[in-house]
Structures are given as structure tokens and as C-alpha cells.
XYZ file of C-alpha atoms in Angstrom:
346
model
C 24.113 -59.306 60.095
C 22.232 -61.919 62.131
C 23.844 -62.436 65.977
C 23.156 -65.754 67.334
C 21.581 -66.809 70.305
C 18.651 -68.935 72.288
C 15.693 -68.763 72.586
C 15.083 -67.284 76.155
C 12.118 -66.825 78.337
C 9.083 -64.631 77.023
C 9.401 -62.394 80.328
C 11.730 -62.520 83.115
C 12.040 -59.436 86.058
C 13.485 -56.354 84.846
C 16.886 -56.011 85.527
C 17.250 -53.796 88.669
C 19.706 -50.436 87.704
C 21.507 -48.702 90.508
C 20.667 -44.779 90.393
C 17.353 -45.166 88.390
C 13.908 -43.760 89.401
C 12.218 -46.538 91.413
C 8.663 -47.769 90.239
C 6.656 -45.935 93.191
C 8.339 -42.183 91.401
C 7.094 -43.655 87.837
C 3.069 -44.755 86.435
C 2.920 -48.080 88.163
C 3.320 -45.923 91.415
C 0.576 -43.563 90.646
C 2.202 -40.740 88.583
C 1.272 -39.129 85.488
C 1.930 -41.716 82.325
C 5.341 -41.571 80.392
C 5.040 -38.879 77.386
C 6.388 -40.469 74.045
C 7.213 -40.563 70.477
C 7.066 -43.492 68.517
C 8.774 -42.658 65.293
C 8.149 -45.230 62.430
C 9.922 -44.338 59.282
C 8.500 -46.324 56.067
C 9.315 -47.493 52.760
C 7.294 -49.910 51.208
C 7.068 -51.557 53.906
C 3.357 -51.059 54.024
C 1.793 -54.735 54.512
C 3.645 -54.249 58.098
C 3.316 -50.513 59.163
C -0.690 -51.452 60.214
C 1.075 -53.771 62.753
C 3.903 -51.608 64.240
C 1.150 -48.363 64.463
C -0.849 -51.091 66.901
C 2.245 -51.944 69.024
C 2.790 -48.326 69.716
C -0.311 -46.650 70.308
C -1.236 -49.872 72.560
C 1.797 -49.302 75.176
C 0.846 -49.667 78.793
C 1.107 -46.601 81.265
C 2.380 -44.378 78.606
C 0.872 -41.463 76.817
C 1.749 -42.116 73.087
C 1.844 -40.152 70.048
C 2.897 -41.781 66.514
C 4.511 -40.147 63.634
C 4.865 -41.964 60.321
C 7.084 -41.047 57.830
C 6.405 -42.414 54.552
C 10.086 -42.067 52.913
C 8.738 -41.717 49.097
C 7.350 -45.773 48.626
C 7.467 -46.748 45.094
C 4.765 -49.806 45.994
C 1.897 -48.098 44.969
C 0.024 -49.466 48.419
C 2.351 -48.430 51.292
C 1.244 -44.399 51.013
C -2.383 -45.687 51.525
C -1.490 -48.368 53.899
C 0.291 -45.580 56.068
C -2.732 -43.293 56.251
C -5.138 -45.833 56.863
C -2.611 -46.808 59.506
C -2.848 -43.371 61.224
C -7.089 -44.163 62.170
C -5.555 -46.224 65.032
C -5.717 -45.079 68.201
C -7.450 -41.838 69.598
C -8.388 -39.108 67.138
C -5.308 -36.711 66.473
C -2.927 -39.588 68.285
C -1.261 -41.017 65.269
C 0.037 -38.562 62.129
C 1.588 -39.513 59.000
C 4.069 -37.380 56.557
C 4.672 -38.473 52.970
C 7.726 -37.211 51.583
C 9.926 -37.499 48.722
C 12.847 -40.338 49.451
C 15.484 -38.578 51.874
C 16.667 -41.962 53.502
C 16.351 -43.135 56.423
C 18.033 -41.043 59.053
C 16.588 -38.535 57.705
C 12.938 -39.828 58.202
C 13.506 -40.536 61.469
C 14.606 -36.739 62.100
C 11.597 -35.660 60.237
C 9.127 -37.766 62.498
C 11.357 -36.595 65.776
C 10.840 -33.139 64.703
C 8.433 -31.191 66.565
C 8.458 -34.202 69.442
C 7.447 -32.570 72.904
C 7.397 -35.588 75.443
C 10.514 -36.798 77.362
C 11.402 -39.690 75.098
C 11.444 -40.671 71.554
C 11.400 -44.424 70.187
C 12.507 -45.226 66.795
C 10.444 -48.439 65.449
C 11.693 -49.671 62.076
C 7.888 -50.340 59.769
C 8.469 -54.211 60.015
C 9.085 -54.586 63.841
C 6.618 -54.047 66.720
C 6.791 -53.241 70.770
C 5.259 -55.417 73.553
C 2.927 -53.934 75.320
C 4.905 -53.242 78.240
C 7.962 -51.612 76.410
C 8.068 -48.214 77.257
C 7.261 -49.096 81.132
C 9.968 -51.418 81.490
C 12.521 -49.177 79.765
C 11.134 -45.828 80.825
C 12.342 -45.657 84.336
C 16.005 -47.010 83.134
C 16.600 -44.049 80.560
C 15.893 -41.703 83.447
C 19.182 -43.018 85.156
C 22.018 -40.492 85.935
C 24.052 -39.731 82.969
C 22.262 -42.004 81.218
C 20.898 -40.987 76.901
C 18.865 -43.838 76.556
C 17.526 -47.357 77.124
C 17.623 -50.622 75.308
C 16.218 -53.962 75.925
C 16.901 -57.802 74.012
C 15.181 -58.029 70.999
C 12.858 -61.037 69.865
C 13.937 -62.065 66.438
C 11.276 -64.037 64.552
C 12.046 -65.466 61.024
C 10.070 -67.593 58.721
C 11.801 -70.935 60.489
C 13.294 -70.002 63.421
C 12.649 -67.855 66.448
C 15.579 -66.372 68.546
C 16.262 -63.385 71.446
C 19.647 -61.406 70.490
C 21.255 -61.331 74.093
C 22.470 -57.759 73.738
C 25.333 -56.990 75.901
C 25.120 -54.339 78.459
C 26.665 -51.016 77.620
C 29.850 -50.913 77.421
C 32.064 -48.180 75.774
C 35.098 -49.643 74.445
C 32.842 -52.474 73.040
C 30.813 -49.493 71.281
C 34.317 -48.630 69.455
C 34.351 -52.507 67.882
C 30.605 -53.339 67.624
C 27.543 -51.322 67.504
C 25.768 -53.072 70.633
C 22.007 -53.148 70.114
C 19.240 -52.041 67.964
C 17.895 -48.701 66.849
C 14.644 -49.546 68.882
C 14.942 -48.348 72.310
C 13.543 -45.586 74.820
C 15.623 -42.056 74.193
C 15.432 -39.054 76.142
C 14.905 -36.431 73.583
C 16.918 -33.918 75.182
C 20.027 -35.893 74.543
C 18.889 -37.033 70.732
C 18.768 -33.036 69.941
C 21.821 -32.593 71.800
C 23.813 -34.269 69.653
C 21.780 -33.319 66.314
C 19.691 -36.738 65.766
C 20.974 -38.763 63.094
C 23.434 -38.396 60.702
C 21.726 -38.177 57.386
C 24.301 -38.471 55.109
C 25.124 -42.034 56.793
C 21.807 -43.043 54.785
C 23.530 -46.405 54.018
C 23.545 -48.107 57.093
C 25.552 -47.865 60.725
C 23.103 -44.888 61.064
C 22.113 -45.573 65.023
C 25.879 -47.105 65.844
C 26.774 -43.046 65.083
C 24.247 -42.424 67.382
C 25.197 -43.985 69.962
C 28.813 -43.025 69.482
C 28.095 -39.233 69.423
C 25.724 -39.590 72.628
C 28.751 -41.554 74.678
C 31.124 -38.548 72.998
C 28.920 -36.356 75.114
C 29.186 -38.196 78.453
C 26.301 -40.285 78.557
C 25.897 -43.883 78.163
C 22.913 -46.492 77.725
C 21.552 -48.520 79.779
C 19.866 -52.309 79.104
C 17.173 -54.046 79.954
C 17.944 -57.606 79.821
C 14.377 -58.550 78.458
C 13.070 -59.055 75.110
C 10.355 -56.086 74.829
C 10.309 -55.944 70.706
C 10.135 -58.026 68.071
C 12.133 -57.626 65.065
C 11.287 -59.252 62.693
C 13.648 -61.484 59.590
C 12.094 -61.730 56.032
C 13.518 -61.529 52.298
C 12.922 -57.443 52.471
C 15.186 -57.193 55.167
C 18.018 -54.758 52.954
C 19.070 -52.713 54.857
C 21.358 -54.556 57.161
C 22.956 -56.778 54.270
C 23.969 -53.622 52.167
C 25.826 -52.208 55.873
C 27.519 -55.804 56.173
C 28.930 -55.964 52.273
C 29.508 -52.120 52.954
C 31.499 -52.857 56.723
C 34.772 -51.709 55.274
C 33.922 -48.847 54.251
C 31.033 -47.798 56.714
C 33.576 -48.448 59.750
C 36.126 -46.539 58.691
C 33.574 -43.268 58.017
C 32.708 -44.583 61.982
C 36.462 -44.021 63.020
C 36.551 -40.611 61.426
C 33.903 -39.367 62.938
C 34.609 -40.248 66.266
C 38.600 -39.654 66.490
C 38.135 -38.228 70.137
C 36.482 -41.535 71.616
C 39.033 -43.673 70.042
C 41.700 -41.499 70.966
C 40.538 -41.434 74.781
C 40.685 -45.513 74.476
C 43.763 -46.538 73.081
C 45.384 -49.375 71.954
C 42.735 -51.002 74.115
C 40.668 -51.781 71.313
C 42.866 -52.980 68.996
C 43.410 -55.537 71.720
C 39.555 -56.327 71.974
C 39.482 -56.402 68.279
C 42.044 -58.990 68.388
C 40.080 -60.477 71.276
C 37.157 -61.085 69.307
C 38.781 -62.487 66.251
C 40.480 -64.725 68.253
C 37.284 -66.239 70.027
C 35.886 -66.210 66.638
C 38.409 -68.783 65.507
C 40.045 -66.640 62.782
C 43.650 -65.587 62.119
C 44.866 -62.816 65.033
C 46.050 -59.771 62.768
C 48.057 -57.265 62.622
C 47.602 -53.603 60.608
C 49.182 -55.340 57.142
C 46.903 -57.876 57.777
C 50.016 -60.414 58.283
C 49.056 -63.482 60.512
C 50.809 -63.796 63.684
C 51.918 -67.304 65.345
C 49.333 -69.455 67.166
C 52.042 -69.291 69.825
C 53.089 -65.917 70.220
C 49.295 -65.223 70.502
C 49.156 -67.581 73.573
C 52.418 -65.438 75.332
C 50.428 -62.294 74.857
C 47.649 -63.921 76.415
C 48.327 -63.281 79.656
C 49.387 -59.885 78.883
C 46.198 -59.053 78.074
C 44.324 -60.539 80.427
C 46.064 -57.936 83.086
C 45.208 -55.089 81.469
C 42.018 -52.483 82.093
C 40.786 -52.955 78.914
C 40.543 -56.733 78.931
C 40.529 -57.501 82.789
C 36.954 -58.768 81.998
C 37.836 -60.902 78.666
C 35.712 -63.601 80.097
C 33.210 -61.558 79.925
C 33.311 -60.841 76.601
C 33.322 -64.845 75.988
C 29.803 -64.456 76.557
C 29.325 -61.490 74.814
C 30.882 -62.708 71.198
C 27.781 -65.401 70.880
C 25.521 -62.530 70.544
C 27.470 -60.253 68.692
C 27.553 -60.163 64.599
C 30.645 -62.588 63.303
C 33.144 -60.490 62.683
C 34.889 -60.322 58.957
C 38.403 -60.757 58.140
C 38.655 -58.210 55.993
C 36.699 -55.521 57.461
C 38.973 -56.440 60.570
C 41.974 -55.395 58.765
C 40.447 -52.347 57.839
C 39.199 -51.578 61.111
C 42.607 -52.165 63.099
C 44.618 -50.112 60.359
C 42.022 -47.263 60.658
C 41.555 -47.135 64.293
C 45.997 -46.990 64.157
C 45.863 -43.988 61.799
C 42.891 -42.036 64.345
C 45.013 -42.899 67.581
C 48.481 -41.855 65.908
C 46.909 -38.129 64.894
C 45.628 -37.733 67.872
C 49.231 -38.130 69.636
């Protein structure tokens, strides 16, 4: 589920946040360096994990410990790759668990486990951080109300090279899309708040329920529009392709689970939904999947356009470049499902 996009400057001035600790109250200003986790689940992912231990344990103005969680590799080389991995950085600073295959939320709530610092990133074995990653998103996930903090990723394949122009947050977008990454900055008070990850979603949409159950508590995320990790394409890359032939399915266990947040949004996002496919150049549908005239489409146009939910629709113009393409007939699904949450909740 590639989102397309240019190629955009290697560094341009972090984005300014209203209500967020100014540099002078963070390390750049003199204070004591930001205490974090770096959790890096792996499985057999091992000719990469060397790389991603470097990117953490080499963050600027931060003090950093690593945990790597070896998710029961059937390589033969990635359990030996991990522990010579963990001889980076100062003695004691880097620890690696091997355990039997749980999946991947649940490796990442093994590695959080035990975490004492403020925040906790979650690095996926084949990606890495910029140096500067947790300084630039630090100060942002202290914001009011705010869980956590994500930034533009750097996408790197064998041909091409692109940066995913995440949107900013944006709630009733979060009910359609999930918006960004797993790799960001988290305040670890919120993560065990809401009980980490959902391990039994194990086959992908893992850190979208995240997200979701942090904005069911009140808080929200907040970006920086720079690209401060790289994540990186190749042929292993799974993961993602078995959530995208699994959408149908995996959505509607994301409705379910999150009943209250659709509920408190209405029949606004079926209208973004249709918003999207719209701008997408595919059929605008209904719940039976039926599709509805070109021209009637163009009448409720305006109607939408003066509502809350869509007062910004040009907005979201930009938005839908960067945003996975989305697919007819997990569409269908997902308007007929989010129908059925918002009717039991009347």
C-alpha cells in the first residue's frame, strides 16, 4: 500500500505547533536529554536490524535505550545478527529478547515492557531514524492533549526515491485512512493507557488501532512536516500487501472496535469516503454498492461542500495524493459497515 508523492527537500524548518514546549524548555536549550525507547521488533529481517540499532542509539540530544525483539526468525542468521546488533552503542544501552513467534504487536509490547523514559518509538527492523528524529519530534509530542508525534517518511526503493506527505492529524480522516506510519515519538503514558497494541490484530492495521484507541481517549497526534525516517521498499516488504488483500476484512474488525468514534462522527464520513472515491476517479457508491449518476453526484456537491465535515474538501484534494488508493470493494465494505456501527449506536 504505496502512497504517492515527490520527492521533497532533505530538511526544511520544523513546523512550528501552537501549545508545544519551546526549544529553550527542551536539550537544544540546555536541559537534560530526551529519555527514550526505541523498540525494534524482528523477523528475519536480520541483514537490516545492524542498520536500524545504529539509527537509534546515534539520535542527537536524546538519551536512548534499544530493545530488540527477535519474533522467533526461521533464517538461521537474524538471532545472531540481532545480538551482535546489541554491541552498539554504550555497554548495557542496547538489549535483545528472542522469543518464540507471537507476531508483531505483540513484539512491540514485549520490547515496550519495562520502558521507563517519557517516550517510546517503534522502528520496524528494515527502516532507520535520522539523526535528528527524536529532537525534532520530541518537543511536539509534549503538546497539550497531544499522545504522540509523527513526521513524513523518506521512502527509498530499489528505483525510485519518494517522501509520503503525511497529512496532519485529523480525526474524521483517522475513521477512513490510517494517516501515517507506526514510526513516530509516543509518550508512554498514553501507549499504556490504552493497553499498547492489539495483539490479536497480528495481521496488519495494528498501529491504525492505535491510533484510533489513543484519539478514543481524547488525545490526538501531532506532525512534523519533515522527513526524519527512512522506510525503506524491497521484495520482503509482507506485511503491508497481506493488510491491503486483507482491507475488507481488517476494516471492518477497525469499525467494531471503535463503534464510539464513529458514532460521535456521523454520516460525516461516509461523505468523506465518498469524497475520496470521487477524487480518485472511481464510481461514487452507495451501501449495495449501486453506482449513483455522474449528475446527481455534482447536485450533492455543493451540499457537501457546506457542511462541517467537508467545509475543508479542498483540503483533502491535497491530501488524497498522499494517501493509499482506495479499493472499490473494500469501499463498499467500509460504507456498509460504518452504516451498521452508526445505526446501533442510535
Amino acid at each position: 500500500m504505496t502512497p504517492m508523492g515527490a520527492i521533497a527537500e532533505r530538511r526544511r524548518p520544523l513546523v512550528e505547533v501552537p501549545g508545544v514546549e519551546p526549544p529553550g524548555r527542551g536539550p537544544e536549550g540546555g536541559g537534560p536529554p530526551y529519555k527514550v525507547t526505541v523498540v525494534i521488533p524482528c523477523f528475519n529481517y536480520g541483514r537490516f536490524v545492524g542498520e536500524a540499532v545504529r539509527s537509534a542509539v546515534g539520535q542527537e540530544n536524546a538519551d536512548v535505550r534499544v530493545v530488540v525483539v527477535d519474533d522467533g526468525s526461521t533464517d538461521g542468521r537474524t538471532p545472531r545478527m540481532c545480538d551482535r546488533a546489541a554491541m552498539q552503542g554504550r555497554a548495557g544501552q542496547v538489549r535483545v529478547i528472542h522469543q518464540a513467534n507471537a507476531g508483531l504487536p505483540a513484539a512491540r509490547n514485549r520490547g515496550a515492557a519495562g520502558a521507563t523514559g517519557e517516550f517510546l518509538v517503534f522502528l520496524d527492523a528494515d527502516d532507520f531514524l535520522e539523526p535528528d528524529f527524536v529532537a525534532k519530534l520530541a518537543p511536539a509530542a509534549r503538546g497539550q492533549g497531544v499522545s504522540h508525534a509523527y513526521c513524513q517518511p523518506r521512502m527509498v526503493g530499489p528505483a525510485e526515491e519518494l517522501v509520503w506527505r503525511v497529512p496532519a492529524w485529523d480525526e474524521e480522516l483517522l475513521l477512513v485512512t490510517n494517516l501515517h506510519p507506526v514510526t513516530g515519538v509516543v509518550r508512554r503514558e498514553c501507549f499504556e493507557a490504552v493497553g499498547g497494541f492489539s495483539e490479536d490484530m497480528r495481521e496488519g492495521y495494528e498501529d491504525w488501532d492505535l491510533w484510533l484507541k489513543l484519539a478514543g481517549r481524547g488525545w490526538r497526534g501531532e506532525r512534523v512536516a519533515e522527513p526524519l525516517f527512512v522506510y525503506r521498499r524491497h521484495s520482503e516488504s509482507t506485511m503491508i500487501v497481506r493488510a491491503v488483500a486483507r482491507h475488507e476484512e481488517l476494516y471492518r474488525r477497525i469499525v467494531g472496535r471503535h463503534t464510539g468514534l464513529f458514532a460521535r462522527h456521523g454520516d460525516s464520513v461516509i461523505a468523506r469516503m465518498n469524497d475520496m472515491l470521487r477524487r480518485e476517479d472511481m464510481n461514487w457508491l452507495d451501501e449495495s454498492g449501486v453506482p449513483i449518476r455522474l449528475l446527481a453526484l455534482e447536485r450533492q456537491r455543493d451540499l457537501y461542500e457546506g457542511m462541517t465535515a467537508v467545509r475543508a474538501h479542498r483540503m483533502v484534494h491535497g491530501m488524497v495524493s498522499a494517501l493509499p488508493r482506495p479499493l472499490a470493494r473494500g469501499a463498499r465494505a467500509a460504507l456498509g459497515a460504518v452504516k451498521r456501527a452508526l445505526n446501533a449506536g442510535r
